[in-house]
Coordinates of C-alpha atoms in Angstrom, one line a residue:
Chain J
M148 CA -11.5 1.6 3.4
K149 CA -12.2 4.4 5.9
A150 CA -10.3 2.4 8.5
I151 CA -7.2 2.1 6.3
I152 CA -7.3 5.9 5.5
R153 CA -7.7 6.8 9.1
K154 CA -4.8 4.5 10.2
E155 CA -2.6 5.8 7.4
L156 CA -3.3 9.5 8.2
A157 CA -2.5 8.9 11.8
D158 CA 0.8 7.2 10.8
H159 CA 1.8 9.9 8.4
F160 CA 1.2 12.8 10.7
S161 CA 3.0 11.2 13.5
S162 CA 6.0 10.0 11.4
T163 CA 9.3 11.6 12.1
R164 CA 10.5 11.6 8.5
F165 CA 7.3 13.2 7.3
L166 CA 7.6 16.0 9.9
I167 CA 11.2 16.6 9.0
I168 CA 10.5 16.9 5.3
V169 CA 7.5 19.2 6.0
S170 CA 9.5 21.4 8.4
L171 CA 12.2 21.7 5.7
I172 CA 9.7 22.6 3.0
F173 CA 7.9 25.1 5.3
M174 CA 11.1 26.8 6.4
I175 CA 12.6 27.2 3.0
S176 CA 9.3 28.4 1.6
F177 CA 8.9 30.9 4.3
L178 CA 12.4 32.3 3.7
G179 CA 11.7 32.5 -0.1
A180 CA 8.3 34.2 0.4
H181 CA 9.8 36.6 3.0
L182 CA 12.5 37.7 0.6
A183 CA 10.1 37.8 -2.3
S184 CA 7.6 40.0 -0.4
Q185 CA 10.4 42.4 0.6
G186 CA 11.4 42.7 -3.1
I187 CA 7.8 43.3 -4.0
R188 CA 7.4 46.0 -1.4
E189 CA 10.6 47.7 -2.7
A190 CA 9.3 47.5 -6.3
L191 CA 6.0 49.0 -5.3
K192 CA 7.8 51.9 -3.5
V193 CA 9.5 52.9 -6.7
G194 CA 6.4 52.5 -8.9
G195 CA 5.4 49.8 -11.3
H196 CA 1.9 49.5 -10.0
E197 CA 0.4 49.5 -13.4
Y198 CA 2.8 46.9 -14.8
L199 CA 2.4 44.6 -11.8
A200 CA -1.4 45.1 -11.5
G201 CA -3.3 41.9 -11.0
R202 CA -0.3 39.7 -10.2
V203 CA 1.4 41.3 -7.2
F204 CA 0.1 38.7 -4.8
L205 CA 1.0 35.9 -7.2
M206 CA 4.6 37.2 -7.2
I207 CA 5.0 36.0 -3.6
F208 CA 4.9 32.5 -5.2
T209 CA 6.8 33.2 -8.3
A210 CA 9.4 35.9 -7.5
S211 CA 12.8 34.6 -6.5
G212 CA 13.8 37.5 -4.2
G213 CA 17.3 36.3 -4.6
F214 CA 16.3 32.8 -3.6
F215 CA 14.1 29.9 -4.9
P216 CA 10.7 30.9 -6.2
L217 CA 8.1 28.7 -4.6
T218 CA 7.1 27.1 -7.9
V219 CA 10.7 26.0 -8.7
F220 CA 11.2 24.9 -5.1
L221 CA 8.1 22.7 -5.2
A222 CA 9.0 21.4 -8.6
L223 CA 12.3 20.2 -7.3
F224 CA 11.6 19.2 -3.7
G225 CA 7.8 18.7 -3.6
P226 CA 8.3 15.2 -5.0
L227 CA 10.1 14.3 -1.7
L228 CA 6.8 14.7 0.0
G229 CA 5.1 12.1 -2.2
L230 CA 8.0 9.8 -2.1
V231 CA 8.3 9.9 1.7
L232 CA 4.5 9.1 2.0
G233 CA 4.6 6.1 -0.4
F234 CA 8.0 4.4 -0.6
D235 CA 7.2 1.9 2.1
A236 CA 3.4 1.8 1.9
I237 CA 3.2 -1.9 1.1
N238 CA 6.6 -3.5 1.8
R239 CA 6.5 -2.1 5.4
E240 CA 3.3 -3.9 6.0
R241 CA 4.7 -7.0 4.3
S242 CA 7.9 -7.0 6.3
Q243 CA 6.1 -6.5 9.7
G244 CA 3.6 -9.3 8.8
T245 CA 0.5 -7.1 8.9
L246 CA -0.4 -7.3 5.2
S247 CA -1.7 -10.9 5.4
K248 CA -3.6 -9.9 8.5
I249 CA -5.3 -6.9 6.8
L250 CA -6.1 -9.0 3.7
S251 CA -7.7 -11.8 5.7
Q252 CA -10.3 -9.3 6.9
P253 CA -13.5 -8.9 5.0
I254 CA -12.2 -6.2 2.6
Y255 CA -11.3 -6.2 -1.1
R256 CA -7.6 -6.1 -1.9
D257 CA -8.1 -2.9 -4.0
E258 CA -9.4 -1.1 -0.9
V259 CA -5.9 -1.4 0.7
I260 CA -4.1 0.2 -2.2
L261 CA -6.8 2.8 -2.7
G262 CA -6.9 3.6 1.0
K263 CA -3.2 4.1 1.1
Y264 CA -3.1 6.3 -2.0
L265 CA -6.0 8.4 -0.8
A266 CA -4.5 8.8 2.6
G267 CA -1.3 10.0 1.0
L268 CA -3.2 12.5 -1.2
I269 CA -5.1 13.8 1.8
T270 CA -1.9 14.3 3.7
V271 CA -0.4 16.2 0.7
A272 CA -3.6 18.3 0.4
I273 CA -3.6 19.3 4.0
T274 CA 0.2 20.1 4.0
L275 CA 0.0 22.1 0.7
S276 CA -3.1 24.0 1.8
A277 CA -1.5 24.9 5.1
L278 CA 1.7 26.0 3.3
M279 CA -0.1 28.2 0.8
I280 CA -2.4 29.8 3.4
L281 CA 0.6 30.6 5.6
L282 CA 2.6 31.9 2.7
G283 CA -0.4 34.0 1.6
A284 CA -0.7 35.4 5.1
L285 CA 3.0 36.2 5.2
G286 CA 2.6 37.9 1.8
L287 CA -0.3 40.0 3.1
I288 CA 1.7 41.1 6.1
G289 CA 5.1 41.4 4.3
A290 CA 4.1 43.0 1.0
G291 CA 0.9 44.6 2.2
V292 CA -1.1 43.5 -0.8
I293 CA -4.5 41.9 -1.0
P294 CA -5.1 39.2 -3.6
T295 CA -7.7 39.8 -6.3
A296 CA -10.4 37.1 -7.0
E297 CA -8.5 36.1 -10.2
E298 CA -5.3 35.7 -8.2
G299 CA -7.2 33.5 -5.8
L300 CA -8.5 31.3 -8.6
R301 CA -5.0 31.1 -10.1
L302 CA -3.7 30.0 -6.7
F303 CA -6.4 27.3 -6.4
G304 CA -5.4 26.1 -9.9
F305 CA -1.8 26.0 -8.7
W306 CA -2.8 24.0 -5.7
L307 CA -4.6 21.5 -7.9
L308 CA -1.7 21.3 -10.3
T309 CA 0.7 20.7 -7.4
M310 CA -1.6 18.0 -6.0
V311 CA -1.5 16.2 -9.4
Y312 CA 2.3 16.6 -9.6
I313 CA 2.9 15.2 -6.1
G314 CA 0.3 12.6 -6.7
F315 CA 2.5 11.3 -9.5
W316 CA 5.4 10.8 -7.1
L317 CA 3.2 9.3 -4.5
G318 CA 1.9 6.7 -7.0
L319 CA 5.4 6.0 -8.3
A320 CA 6.7 5.4 -4.7
I321 CA 3.8 3.1 -4.0
V322 CA 4.6 1.1 -7.2
F323 CA 8.2 0.7 -5.9
S324 CA 6.9 -0.4 -2.5
I325 CA 4.9 -3.2 -4.1
I326 CA 7.7 -4.3 -6.5
F327 CA 10.5 -4.2 -4.0
R328 CA 10.3 -6.3 -0.9
S329 CA 13.0 -4.3 0.8
V330 CA 12.1 -0.9 2.2
A331 CA 15.6 0.3 1.6
T332 CA 15.6 -0.7 -2.1
S333 CA 12.3 1.0 -2.8
A334 CA 13.6 4.2 -1.0
L335 CA 16.8 4.1 -3.1
A336 CA 14.9 3.5 -6.4
S337 CA 12.5 6.3 -5.6
A338 CA 15.3 8.7 -4.8
A339 CA 17.3 7.7 -7.9
L340 CA 14.3 8.3 -10.2
W341 CA 13.6 11.7 -8.5
I342 CA 17.2 12.8 -9.0
M343 CA 17.1 11.7 -12.6
I344 CA 13.8 13.3 -13.5
A345 CA 14.1 16.5 -11.5
F346 CA 17.8 17.3 -12.0
F347 CA 19.3 15.3 -14.9
L348 CA 16.5 15.4 -17.4
P349 CA 16.6 19.3 -17.8
V350 CA 20.4 19.0 -18.4
L351 CA 19.8 16.2 -20.9
G352 CA 17.2 18.5 -22.6
Q353 CA 19.7 21.2 -23.0
A354 CA 22.3 18.8 -24.3
V355 CA 19.8 17.4 -26.8
A356 CA 18.8 20.9 -27.8
Q357 CA 22.4 21.9 -28.5
V358 CA 23.1 18.8 -30.6
V359 CA 19.8 19.1 -32.6
T360 CA 20.0 22.9 -33.1
P361 CA 23.7 23.9 -33.1
A362 CA 24.5 27.6 -33.2
V363 CA 26.7 28.9 -35.9
D364 CA 28.4 31.2 -33.4
A365 CA 28.3 29.4 -30.0
Q366 CA 29.1 32.7 -28.2
R367 CA 26.4 34.7 -29.9
P368 CA 23.5 32.6 -30.9
T369 CA 20.8 34.2 -32.9
Y370 CA 17.2 34.7 -31.8
R371 CA 16.1 32.1 -34.2
E372 CA 18.7 29.6 -32.9
L373 CA 17.6 30.4 -29.3
A374 CA 14.0 29.9 -30.3
D375 CA 14.7 26.5 -31.9
R376 CA 16.8 25.4 -29.0
H377 CA 14.0 26.4 -26.6
L378 CA 11.5 24.4 -28.6
V379 CA 13.6 21.3 -28.5
N380 CA 14.2 21.9 -24.8
Q381 CA 10.5 22.2 -24.2
L382 CA 9.7 19.0 -26.1
V383 CA 12.2 17.1 -23.9
A384 CA 10.6 18.7 -20.9
K385 CA 7.3 17.2 -21.9
V386 CA 8.5 13.7 -21.1
S387 CA 9.4 14.9 -17.6
P388 CA 6.7 15.5 -14.9
T389 CA 8.9 18.1 -13.4
G390 CA 9.3 19.9 -16.7
L391 CA 5.5 19.8 -17.3
Y392 CA 4.8 21.0 -13.8
N393 CA 7.2 23.9 -14.2
Q394 CA 5.8 25.0 -17.5
A395 CA 2.2 24.8 -16.3
A396 CA 2.9 26.5 -13.0
Q397 CA 4.7 29.4 -14.7
V398 CA 1.9 30.0 -17.1
L399 CA -0.7 29.7 -14.4
L400 CA 0.9 32.0 -11.8
D401 CA 2.4 34.6 -14.2
P402 CA -0.2 36.2 -16.5
T403 CA 2.6 37.7 -18.6
N404 CA 4.0 34.2 -19.3
R405 CA 3.0 32.8 -22.7
G406 CA 4.4 29.4 -22.3
G407 CA 8.1 30.0 -22.5
S408 CA 10.5 29.2 -19.7
Q409 CA 11.9 32.1 -17.7
A410 CA 15.3 31.5 -19.0
F411 CA 14.0 31.7 -22.6
Q412 CA 12.0 34.8 -21.9
M413 CA 15.1 36.5 -20.4
A414 CA 17.3 35.4 -23.3
V415 CA 15.0 36.6 -26.0
S416 CA 13.7 39.2 -23.6
S417 CA 14.3 42.9 -23.7
R418 CA 12.9 44.1 -26.9
V419 CA 10.5 41.2 -27.8
N420 CA 9.0 40.9 -24.4
Q421 CA 8.7 44.6 -23.9
L422 CA 7.0 44.8 -27.2
L423 CA 4.6 42.0 -26.2
L424 CA 4.0 43.6 -22.8
S425 CA 3.1 46.9 -24.5
H426 CA 0.5 45.1 -26.4
F427 CA -0.8 42.9 -23.6
R428 CA -0.1 45.2 -20.6
G429 CA -2.5 43.4 -18.3
G430 CA -1.2 40.0 -19.3
L431 CA -3.3 37.0 -20.1
S432 CA -6.7 36.4 -18.7
L433 CA -7.3 33.4 -16.4
G434 CA -9.1 31.6 -19.3
Q435 CA -6.2 32.2 -21.7
S436 CA -3.6 31.0 -19.1
L437 CA -5.7 27.9 -18.5
A438 CA -6.0 27.2 -22.2
L439 CA -2.2 27.6 -22.5
M440 CA -1.4 25.2 -19.7
T441 CA -4.0 22.6 -20.5
P442 CA -1.7 20.3 -22.6
E443 CA 0.9 20.2 -19.9
F444 CA -1.7 19.6 -17.2
L445 CA -3.3 16.8 -19.1
I446 CA 0.0 15.0 -19.8
L447 CA 0.9 15.4 -16.2
A448 CA -2.5 14.1 -15.0
G449 CA -2.0 11.2 -17.5
F450 CA 1.4 10.4 -15.9
T451 CA -0.2 10.5 -12.4
L452 CA -3.1 8.3 -13.4
A453 CA -0.6 5.8 -15.0
T454 CA 1.4 5.5 -11.8
F455 CA -1.8 4.9 -9.8
I456 CA -3.1 2.3 -12.2
A457 CA 0.3 0.6 -12.2
S458 CA 0.3 0.4 -8.4
F459 CA -3.3 -0.8 -8.4
L460 CA -2.8 -3.5 -11.0
T461 CA 0.6 -4.7 -9.6
F462 CA -0.9 -5.1 -6.1
V463 CA -4.2 -6.7 -7.1
R464 CA -2.5 -9.2 -9.4
Q465 CA 0.2 -10.2 -7.0
E466 CA -0.1 -13.7 -5.6
V467 CA -0.9 -13.6 -1.9
R468 CA 1.7 -16.3 -1.3
S469 CA 4.3 -13.6 -2.2
I470 CA 2.6 -11.1 0.0
Chain L
M11 CA -6.1 -42.2 0.7
S12 CA -7.2 -43.9 3.8
N13 CA -10.4 -42.6 5.3
S14 CA -13.8 -42.3 3.8
L15 CA -14.1 -38.8 5.1
A16 CA -11.5 -37.8 2.7
K17 CA -13.9 -38.6 -0.1
S18 CA -17.3 -37.1 -0.7
S19 CA -20.3 -39.5 -1.3
D20 CA -20.6 -38.3 -4.8
N21 CA -18.5 -36.5 -7.4
Q22 CA -20.2 -33.2 -6.9
I23 CA -19.5 -30.8 -4.1
N24 CA -22.4 -29.7 -2.0
T25 CA -23.5 -26.3 -3.2
S26 CA -26.7 -25.9 -1.3
P27 CA -26.9 -23.2 1.4
D28 CA -27.5 -26.0 3.9
F29 CA -24.0 -27.3 4.2
G30 CA -24.9 -29.5 7.2
D31 CA -21.9 -30.2 9.4
R32 CA -19.5 -30.0 6.4
V33 CA -17.8 -26.7 7.4
V34 CA -15.1 -27.2 4.7
E35 CA -15.3 -29.3 1.7
T36 CA -12.9 -29.5 -1.3
K37 CA -13.1 -31.5 -4.5
G38 CA -10.0 -31.8 -6.7
L39 CA -8.7 -28.5 -5.3
T40 CA -5.5 -27.7 -7.2
K41 CA -3.0 -24.9 -7.2
K42 CA -0.2 -24.4 -9.7
Y43 CA 2.5 -21.8 -9.8
G44 CA 3.7 -21.9 -13.4
R45 CA 4.5 -25.6 -14.0
E46 CA 4.9 -26.4 -10.3
T47 CA 1.9 -28.1 -8.7
V48 CA 1.7 -26.9 -5.1
V49 CA -1.7 -28.5 -4.2
D50 CA -2.7 -31.5 -6.1
R51 CA -6.4 -32.5 -6.4
L52 CA -7.2 -32.2 -2.8
D53 CA -10.4 -33.9 -1.6
L54 CA -11.2 -33.0 2.0
V55 CA -14.1 -32.6 4.4
V56 CA -13.9 -30.9 7.8
R57 CA -16.8 -31.2 10.1
A58 CA -18.3 -28.7 12.5
G59 CA -16.7 -28.5 16.0
E60 CA -13.6 -30.4 15.0
I61 CA -10.0 -29.5 15.6
F62 CA -8.5 -30.7 12.4
G63 CA -4.8 -31.1 12.1
F64 CA -3.2 -30.2 8.8
L65 CA 0.2 -31.9 8.8
G66 CA 3.1 -31.9 6.4
P67 CA 6.6 -30.7 5.9
N68 CA 7.5 -27.2 4.7
G69 CA 6.3 -26.8 1.1
A70 CA 3.6 -29.6 1.5
G71 CA 0.9 -27.1 0.4
K72 CA -0.7 -26.5 3.8
T73 CA -0.6 -22.7 3.8
T74 CA -1.6 -22.5 0.1
T75 CA -4.6 -24.6 0.8
L76 CA -5.6 -22.3 3.7
L77 CA -5.2 -19.2 1.5
M78 CA -7.4 -20.8 -1.2
L79 CA -10.1 -21.6 1.4
L80 CA -9.9 -18.0 2.6
G81 CA -10.4 -16.6 -0.9
L82 CA -6.9 -15.0 -0.9
S83 CA -5.5 -17.2 -3.6
E84 CA -7.4 -18.4 -6.7
P85 CA -7.4 -22.2 -7.3
S86 CA -6.0 -23.5 -10.6
G87 CA -8.6 -26.3 -10.5
G88 CA -11.2 -28.0 -8.5
Q89 CA -13.7 -26.6 -6.1
A90 CA -14.0 -25.5 -2.5
R91 CA -16.8 -24.7 -0.1
V92 CA -16.3 -23.0 3.2
L93 CA -19.4 -22.7 5.4
G94 CA -21.4 -23.4 2.2
L95 CA -19.8 -20.5 0.3
D96 CA -17.5 -20.5 -2.7
P97 CA -14.3 -18.5 -1.5
V98 CA -13.6 -17.4 -5.1
K99 CA -17.1 -16.0 -5.7
S100 CA -17.8 -14.7 -2.2
P101 CA -14.5 -13.9 -0.6
L102 CA -15.9 -11.2 1.7
E103 CA -18.6 -13.4 3.1
V104 CA -16.1 -16.2 3.7
K105 CA -13.6 -13.8 5.4
S106 CA -16.2 -12.3 7.6
Q107 CA -16.9 -15.7 9.1
V108 CA -13.5 -17.2 9.0
G109 CA -10.5 -16.1 11.2
Y110 CA -6.9 -16.6 10.0
L111 CA -3.8 -16.5 12.2
P112 CA -0.9 -16.5 9.7
E113 CA 2.4 -18.1 10.5
N114 CA 4.2 -14.8 11.1
M115 CA 1.4 -12.6 12.4
G116 CA 2.5 -9.0 12.6
F117 CA 1.3 -6.1 14.7
Y118 CA 1.7 -2.4 14.9
G119 CA 4.3 -2.1 17.7
D120 CA 3.6 1.6 18.3
L121 CA 0.0 0.8 19.1
T122 CA -1.5 -0.8 22.2
A123 CA -3.1 -4.2 22.2
A124 CA -6.5 -2.5 22.3
E125 CA -5.6 -0.2 19.4
N126 CA -4.4 -3.1 17.3
L127 CA -7.6 -5.0 18.0
G128 CA -9.6 -1.8 17.3
Y129 CA -8.1 -1.6 13.8
V130 CA -9.0 -5.2 13.0
A131 CA -12.5 -4.5 14.4
E132 CA -12.8 -1.4 12.2
L133 CA -11.8 -3.4 9.1
C134 CA -14.4 -6.0 10.0
H135 CA -17.0 -3.3 10.5
L136 CA -17.8 -4.4 14.1
D137 CA -20.1 -2.1 16.0
N138 CA -19.9 -3.3 19.5
F139 CA -16.1 -3.2 19.7
Q140 CA -15.7 -2.0 23.3
A141 CA -17.8 -4.9 24.6
L142 CA -16.0 -7.4 22.4
L143 CA -12.6 -6.0 23.3
A144 CA -12.7 -6.9 27.0
D145 CA -14.2 -10.3 26.5
T146 CA -11.8 -11.3 23.8
L147 CA -8.7 -10.1 25.6
K148 CA -9.9 -11.9 28.8
L149 CA -10.4 -15.1 26.8
V150 CA -6.8 -15.2 25.6
G151 CA -5.4 -14.0 29.0
L152 CA -4.4 -10.5 28.0
G153 CA -7.1 -8.6 30.0
E154 CA -4.5 -6.7 32.0
A155 CA -2.3 -5.8 29.0
Q156 CA -4.8 -4.1 26.7
D157 CA -3.3 -0.6 27.2
R158 CA 0.3 -1.8 26.8
L159 CA 2.3 -1.1 23.6
V160 CA 2.6 -4.3 21.5
S161 CA 6.3 -3.7 21.1
T162 CA 6.7 -4.6 24.8
F163 CA 4.9 -7.9 24.4
S164 CA 6.7 -11.3 24.6
R165 CA 6.4 -13.7 21.7
G166 CA 3.8 -15.7 23.6
M167 CA 1.7 -12.6 24.3
R168 CA 1.9 -11.6 20.6
Q169 CA 0.6 -15.0 19.5
R170 CA -2.3 -14.7 22.0
L171 CA -3.0 -11.2 20.8
G172 CA -3.0 -12.7 17.2
L173 CA -5.6 -15.2 18.4
A174 CA -7.6 -12.4 19.9
E175 CA -7.6 -10.6 16.6
V176 CA -8.9 -13.7 15.0
L177 CA -11.6 -14.3 17.6
I178 CA -12.9 -10.7 17.9
K179 CA -15.0 -11.0 14.7
K180 CA -16.8 -14.0 16.2
P181 CA -15.8 -16.4 13.4
K182 CA -17.4 -19.9 12.9
L183 CA -14.2 -21.3 11.6
I184 CA -10.5 -20.5 12.3
F185 CA -7.3 -21.3 10.5
L186 CA -4.2 -21.4 12.7
D187 CA -1.0 -21.6 10.7
E188 CA 1.9 -22.8 12.9
P189 CA 0.5 -21.1 16.0
T190 CA 3.1 -22.4 18.4
L191 CA 6.1 -21.4 16.2
G192 CA 8.9 -19.8 18.2
L193 CA 7.1 -20.2 21.6
D194 CA 8.8 -21.4 24.8
P195 CA 7.3 -24.5 26.5
D196 CA 5.0 -22.4 28.7
G197 CA 3.8 -20.5 25.7
I198 CA 3.1 -23.6 23.8
A199 CA 1.2 -25.1 26.7
T200 CA -0.9 -21.9 27.1
M201 CA -1.6 -21.8 23.3
L202 CA -2.6 -25.5 23.1
D203 CA -4.9 -25.1 26.1
L204 CA -6.6 -22.2 24.4
I205 CA -7.0 -24.1 21.2
E206 CA -8.4 -27.1 23.0
R207 CA -11.0 -24.9 24.8
L208 CA -12.2 -22.9 21.9
P209 CA -14.5 -25.4 20.2
R210 CA -16.2 -26.2 23.4
Q211 CA -16.4 -22.6 24.7
L212 CA -17.3 -20.8 21.4
G213 CA -18.5 -23.7 19.2
L214 CA -15.7 -23.1 16.7
T215 CA -14.2 -25.4 14.1
I216 CA -10.4 -25.2 13.9
I217 CA -8.0 -26.1 11.2
L218 CA -4.6 -26.3 12.8
S219 CA -1.7 -26.4 10.4
S220 CA 1.7 -27.5 11.8
H221 CA 4.7 -29.8 11.4
L222 CA 5.0 -30.3 15.1
L223 CA 3.3 -33.7 15.3
H224 CA 3.3 -34.2 19.0
L225 CA 1.5 -30.9 19.6
V226 CA -1.1 -31.6 16.9
A227 CA -1.6 -35.2 18.3
R228 CA -2.5 -33.6 21.6
V229 CA -5.4 -31.5 20.5
A230 CA -6.6 -32.7 17.0
H231 CA -9.7 -34.9 16.6
R232 CA -8.6 -35.8 13.0
V233 CA -5.6 -35.1 10.9
A234 CA -4.7 -34.8 7.3
I235 CA -1.2 -35.7 6.1
L236 CA 0.1 -33.8 3.0
N237 CA 3.3 -34.3 1.1
R238 CA 4.3 -32.4 -2.1
G239 CA 0.7 -31.0 -2.4
R240 CA -1.0 -34.4 -2.3
L241 CA -3.2 -35.8 0.5
L242 CA -1.7 -39.0 1.8
A243 CA -4.1 -39.8 4.6
V244 CA -6.9 -38.4 6.6
G245 CA -8.7 -39.6 9.7
S246 CA -8.3 -39.8 13.5
V247 CA -5.0 -41.1 14.8
D248 CA -6.7 -44.3 16.0
D249 CA -8.4 -45.0 12.6
L250 CA -5.1 -44.3 10.7
A251 CA -3.2 -46.6 13.1
K252 CA -5.7 -49.4 12.5
E253 CA -5.5 -48.9 8.8
V254 CA -1.7 -49.2 8.6
G255 CA -1.4 -51.7 11.5
L256 CA 0.7 -49.5 13.8
E257 CA 0.3 -48.2 17.3
P258 CA -1.7 -45.0 17.6
D259 CA 1.4 -42.9 17.5
L260 CA 1.1 -40.0 15.1
E261 CA 4.8 -39.7 14.6
R262 CA 5.1 -43.3 13.4
I263 CA 2.0 -43.1 11.3
Y264 CA 3.3 -39.9 9.7
R265 CA 6.6 -41.6 8.9
Y266 CA 4.9 -44.7 7.5
Y267 CA 2.9 -42.6 5.0
F268 CA 5.9 -40.7 4.0
R269 CA 8.0 -43.8 3.4
V270 CA 5.3 -45.3 1.2
D271 CA 4.8 -42.0 -0.7
N272 CA 8.5 -41.6 -1.3
Q273 CA 8.8 -45.2 -2.5
E274 CA 5.9 -44.7 -4.9
G275 CA 7.5 -41.5 -6.0
A276 CA 10.8 -43.3 -6.6
A277 CA 9.1 -46.1 -8.5

């Protein structure tokens, strides 16, 4: 299996499409982090040290700074990394006639699929680590803040969460590369599912929420109606890996977040949140945040495991004649 | 069925570690895809050092049989032994001693010949790759091309590189599936010369699957003729000619068996 992992890693890191996607992710992330760190520096100048204590460094990853926060950006565009690494994993070998050659060597068939999946994950791990280290360095220079140990642990948790999230898309893309003989078809299918899950499902969630919990006065919904709508929205988000990732990432990287979406917190905000913050000025501890995000993390990990098992079983059970 | 070699002396396949000179032995080997029988109760023996021609039209079951012998496809019935091993129970042991050149062998065009071979060597866990590399490429006449990208290779060179990938793991038995497909006359001649030399030079046994009869007739010691998954005949061209009372011309013998089989099928 080591041979397959080595070959795949060499292929990934020299592939043009991978380099394009990674360059794009790095550039946009840098821009976002730069704007965020400028905003943080301004905020620190005018005070707020006490309120921001223990999460200033994390804000490099969560503050929008008038642009995408990194968490949202990775939730929407991180999947592209997994998809690019996996959509042609098997059908490319099949179409160029190298799959039967590999399988006729003294290796088990599951080593091929496992090798390809692990190589994809290693590639994602290296890319994500590099991105977070560079963004951290940019934050140190730009915002002039040093991360606390807890912030470091939260960032490691975020790294792990993102790995699981992108691992889901990688597994899904590999399933498509086994099912579809044509590389173009598996690329299209992967992209279509990505667009549906990342962009349409949240809209669908809002639509479902509005139907299930209609407001008496649509212009001025009550707090209760907003809370009900938010609950329905979150339930719909739990069938979406992107929704799960978003919820878990926000809780993990923002100690003041208690599981609600930013939009909800803003909507219900002012008084309620200020009241809460006055009670929990320091925000949640790491343990509390972890406990709060565990359900989302476990469901997401379940999705990821399911795609990997699907790719494994589909490939291992496929007749070699059709390979 | 014509020749005694197509049948074993008893009803049981030889399962002892000492397989004698019976490099390949099958008994009632069957493969079904759904309700379609692709290989139908195949009884076959291939002896050490032979070049064994596997003949039949497209869809006769040649490739499926090779895949079963290699442990890549599970038989629906019957038994097979390859070098004394059961390919279903010991696929890795079989694949480490058997080389397979598929019909459309593919390569990584962005890698050199040496890198392509290196990848196969790594998959086979070969330690002394550098020593084997030079010898194997020289054997197939690609000694000068080891650092060239495979994307620049001609079809004939690619086929010879495919053969090198098969030979690098020092197999005892090799399966060649349509090795001359798409080659020009020079390429065919080079490939056939190589195939003819290998048993003598390396002590290999070769199963050569093809539907190009005149090419097989040139190199094969014995042939098996398959149609619709069934074995129609097996033996040397001379033996088969005697049996059906024809001249030792493989093309005529082949047509004779097909005519009889089709008449039986129609009846």
